[in-house]
Tab-separated table of C-alpha atoms and ligand atoms in Angstrom:
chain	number	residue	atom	x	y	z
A	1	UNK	CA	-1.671	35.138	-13.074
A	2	UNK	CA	-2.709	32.924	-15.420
A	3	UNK	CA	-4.977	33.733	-19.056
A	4	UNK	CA	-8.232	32.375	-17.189
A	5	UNK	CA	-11.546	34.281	-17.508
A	6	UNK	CA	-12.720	33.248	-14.143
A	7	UNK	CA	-9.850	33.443	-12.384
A	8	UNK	CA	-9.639	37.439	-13.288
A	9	UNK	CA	-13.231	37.749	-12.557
A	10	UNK	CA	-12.322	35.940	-9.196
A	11	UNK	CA	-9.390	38.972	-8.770
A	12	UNK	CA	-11.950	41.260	-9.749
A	13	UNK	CA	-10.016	42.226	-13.223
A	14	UNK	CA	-13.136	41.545	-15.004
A	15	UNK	CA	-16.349	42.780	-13.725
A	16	UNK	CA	-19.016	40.416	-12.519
A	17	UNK	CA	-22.838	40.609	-11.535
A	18	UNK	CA	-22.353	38.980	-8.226
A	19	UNK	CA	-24.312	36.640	-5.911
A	20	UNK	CA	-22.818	35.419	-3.699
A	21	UNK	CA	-19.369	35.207	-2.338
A	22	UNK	CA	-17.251	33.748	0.499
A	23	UNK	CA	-13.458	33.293	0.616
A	24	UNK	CA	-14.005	29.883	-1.363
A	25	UNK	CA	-16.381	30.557	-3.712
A	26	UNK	CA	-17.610	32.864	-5.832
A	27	UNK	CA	-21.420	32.794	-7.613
A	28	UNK	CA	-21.924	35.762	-10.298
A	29	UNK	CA	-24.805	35.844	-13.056
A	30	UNK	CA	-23.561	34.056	-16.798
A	31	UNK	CA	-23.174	36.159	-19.298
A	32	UNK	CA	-25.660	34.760	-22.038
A	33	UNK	CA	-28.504	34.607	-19.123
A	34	UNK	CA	-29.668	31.240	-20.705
A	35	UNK	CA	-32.882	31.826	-18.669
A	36	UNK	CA	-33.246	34.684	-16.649
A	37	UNK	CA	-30.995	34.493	-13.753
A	38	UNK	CA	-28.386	31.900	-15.501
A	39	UNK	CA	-25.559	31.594	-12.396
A	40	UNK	CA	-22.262	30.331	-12.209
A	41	UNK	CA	-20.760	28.512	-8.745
A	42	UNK	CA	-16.956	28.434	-9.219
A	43	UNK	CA	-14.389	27.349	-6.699
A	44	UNK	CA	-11.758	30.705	-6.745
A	45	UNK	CA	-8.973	28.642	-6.538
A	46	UNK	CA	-8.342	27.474	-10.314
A	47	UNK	CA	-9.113	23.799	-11.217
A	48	UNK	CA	-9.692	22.730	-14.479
A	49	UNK	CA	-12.821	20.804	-13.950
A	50	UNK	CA	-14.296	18.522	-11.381
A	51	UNK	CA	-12.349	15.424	-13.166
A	52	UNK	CA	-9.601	17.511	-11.834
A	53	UNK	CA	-11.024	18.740	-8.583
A	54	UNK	CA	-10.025	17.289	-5.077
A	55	UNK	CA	-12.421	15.487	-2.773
A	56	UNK	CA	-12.013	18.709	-0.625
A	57	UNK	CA	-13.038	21.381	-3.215
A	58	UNK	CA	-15.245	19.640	-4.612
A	59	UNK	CA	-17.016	19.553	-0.694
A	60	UNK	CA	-16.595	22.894	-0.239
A	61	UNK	CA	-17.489	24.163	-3.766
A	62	UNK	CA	-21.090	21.872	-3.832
A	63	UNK	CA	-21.969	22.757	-0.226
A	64	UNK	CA	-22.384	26.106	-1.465
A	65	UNK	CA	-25.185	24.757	-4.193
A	66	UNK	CA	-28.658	24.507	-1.906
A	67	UNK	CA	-28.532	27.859	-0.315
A	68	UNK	CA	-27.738	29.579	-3.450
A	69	UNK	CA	-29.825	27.612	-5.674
A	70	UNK	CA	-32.481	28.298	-3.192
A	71	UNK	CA	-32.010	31.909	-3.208
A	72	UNK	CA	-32.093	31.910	-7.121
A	73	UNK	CA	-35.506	30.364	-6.712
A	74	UNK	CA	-36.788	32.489	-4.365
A	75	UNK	CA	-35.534	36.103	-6.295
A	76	UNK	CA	-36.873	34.543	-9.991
A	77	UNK	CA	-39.789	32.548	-9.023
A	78	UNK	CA	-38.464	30.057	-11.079
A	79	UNK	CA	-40.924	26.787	-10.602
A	80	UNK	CA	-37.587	24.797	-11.039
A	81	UNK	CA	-33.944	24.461	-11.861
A	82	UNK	CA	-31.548	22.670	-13.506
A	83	UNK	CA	-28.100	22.172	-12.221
A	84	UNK	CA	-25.424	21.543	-14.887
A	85	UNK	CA	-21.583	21.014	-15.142
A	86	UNK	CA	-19.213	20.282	-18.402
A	87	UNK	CA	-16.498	18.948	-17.959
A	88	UNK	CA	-13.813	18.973	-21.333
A	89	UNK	CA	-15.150	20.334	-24.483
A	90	UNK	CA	-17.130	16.961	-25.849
A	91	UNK	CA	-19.182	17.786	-23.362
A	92	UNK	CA	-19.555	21.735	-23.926
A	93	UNK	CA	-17.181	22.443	-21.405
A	94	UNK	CA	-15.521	26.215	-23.357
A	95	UNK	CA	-14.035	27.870	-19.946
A	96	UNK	CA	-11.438	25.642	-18.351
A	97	UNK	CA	-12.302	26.759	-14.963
A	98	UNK	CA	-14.507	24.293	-13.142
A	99	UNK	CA	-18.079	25.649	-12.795
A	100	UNK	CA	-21.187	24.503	-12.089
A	101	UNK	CA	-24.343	25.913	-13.747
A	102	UNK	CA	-27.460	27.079	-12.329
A	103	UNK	CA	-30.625	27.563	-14.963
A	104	UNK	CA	-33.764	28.447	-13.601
A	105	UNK	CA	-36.873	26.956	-15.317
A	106	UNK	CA	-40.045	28.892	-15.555
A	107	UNK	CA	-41.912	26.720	-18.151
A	108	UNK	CA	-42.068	24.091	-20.866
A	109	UNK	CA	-41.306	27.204	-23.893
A	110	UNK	CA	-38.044	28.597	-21.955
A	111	UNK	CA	-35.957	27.154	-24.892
A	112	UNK	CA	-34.088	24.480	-23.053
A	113	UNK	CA	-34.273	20.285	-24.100
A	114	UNK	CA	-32.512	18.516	-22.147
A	115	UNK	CA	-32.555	14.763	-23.145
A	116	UNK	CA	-30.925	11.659	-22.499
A	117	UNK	CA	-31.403	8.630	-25.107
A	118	UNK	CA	-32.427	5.734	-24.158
A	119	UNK	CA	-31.025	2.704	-25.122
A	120	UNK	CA	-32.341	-1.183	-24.991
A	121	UNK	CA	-31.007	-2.712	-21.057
A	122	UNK	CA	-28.686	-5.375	-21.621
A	123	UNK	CA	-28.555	-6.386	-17.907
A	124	UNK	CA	-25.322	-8.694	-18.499
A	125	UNK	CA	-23.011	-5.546	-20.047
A	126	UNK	CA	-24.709	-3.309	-17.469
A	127	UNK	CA	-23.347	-5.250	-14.224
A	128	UNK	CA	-19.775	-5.684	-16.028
A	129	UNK	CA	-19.275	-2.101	-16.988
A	130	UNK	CA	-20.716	-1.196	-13.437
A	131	UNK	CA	-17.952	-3.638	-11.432
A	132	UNK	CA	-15.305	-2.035	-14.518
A	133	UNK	CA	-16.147	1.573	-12.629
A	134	UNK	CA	-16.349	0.412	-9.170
A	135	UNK	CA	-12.967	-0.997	-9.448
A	136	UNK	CA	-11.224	2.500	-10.276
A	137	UNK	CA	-13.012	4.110	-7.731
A	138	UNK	CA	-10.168	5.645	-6.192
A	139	UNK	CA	-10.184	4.668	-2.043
B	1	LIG	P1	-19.327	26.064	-20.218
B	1	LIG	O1	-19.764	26.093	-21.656
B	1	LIG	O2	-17.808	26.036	-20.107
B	1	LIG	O3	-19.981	25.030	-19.375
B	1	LIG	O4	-19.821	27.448	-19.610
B	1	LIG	C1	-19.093	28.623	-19.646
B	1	LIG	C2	-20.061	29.743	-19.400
B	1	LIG	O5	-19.326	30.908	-19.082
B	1	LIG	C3	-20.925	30.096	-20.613
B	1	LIG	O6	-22.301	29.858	-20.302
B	1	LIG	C4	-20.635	31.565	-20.864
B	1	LIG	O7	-21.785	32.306	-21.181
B	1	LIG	C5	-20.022	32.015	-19.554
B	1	LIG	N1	-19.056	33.099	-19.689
B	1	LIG	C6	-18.002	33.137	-20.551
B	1	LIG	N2	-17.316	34.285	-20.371
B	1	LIG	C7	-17.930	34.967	-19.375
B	1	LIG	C8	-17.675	36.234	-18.747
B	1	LIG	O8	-16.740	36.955	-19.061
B	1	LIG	N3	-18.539	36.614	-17.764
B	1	LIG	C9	-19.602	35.825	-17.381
B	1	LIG	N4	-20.376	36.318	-16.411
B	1	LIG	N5	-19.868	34.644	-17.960
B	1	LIG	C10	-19.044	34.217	-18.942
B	2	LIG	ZN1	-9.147	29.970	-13.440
């Protein structure tokens, strides 16, 4: 067994506040309850993230999302959600276990800004960088 947090909370060597579970997946409360309810979706088979992940995991781990994320709705009340995932630690990513967050949002004073910067459109750089990524799209 490997030194992975989720991956002995998977095994059950570290105790979890569980939500849901199938023999894929496993959904358990985050620790630091960004908002009340704060979940984790994980696939239990250990991938580093979803730049990682295989077209198959990845299917089975975010088919999982809607019912759960629905369920989280329903037991908060939360009036909406947001639906996160780091991947690599530029981008906040601290457990090296692929997960995918689920923050319920109750209102504007819950403490969480999320914001993307906007930047001026240039059109011409936009449709080169976009045929740049379309050409590694893997088949
Ligand atoms: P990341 O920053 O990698 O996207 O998110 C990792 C999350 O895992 C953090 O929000 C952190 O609170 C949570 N976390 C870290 N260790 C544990 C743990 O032992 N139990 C639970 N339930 N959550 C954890
Ligand atoms: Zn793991």
């Amino acid at each position: 067994m490997n030194d992975c947090i989720f991956c002995k909370i998977v095994a059950g060597e570290i105790p979890s506040s569980k939500v849901y579970e199938d023999d894929q997946v496993l959904a358990f409360l985050d620790i630091s309850q960004t908002t009340p309810g704060h979940t984790l979706l994980i696939p239990k088979r250990h991938v580093r993230n979803v730049l990682e992940m295989e077209a198959d995991l990845a299917s089975t781990t975010f088919s999982r999302l809607p019912k759960i994320a629905r369920a989280l709705q329903k037991a908060t009340n939360a009036v909406g959600m947001n639906i996160i995932n780091n991947n690599e630690e530029i981008a906040g990513q601290t457990v090296f276990h692929a997960h995918i967050h689920l923050v319920p949002r109750y209102d504007e004073k819950d403490g969480i800004k999320i914001e993307y910067t906007e930047h001026e459109p240039d059109f011409e750089a936009l449709g080169k960088l976009a045929a740049q990524i379309a050409n590694e799209v893997e088949a």
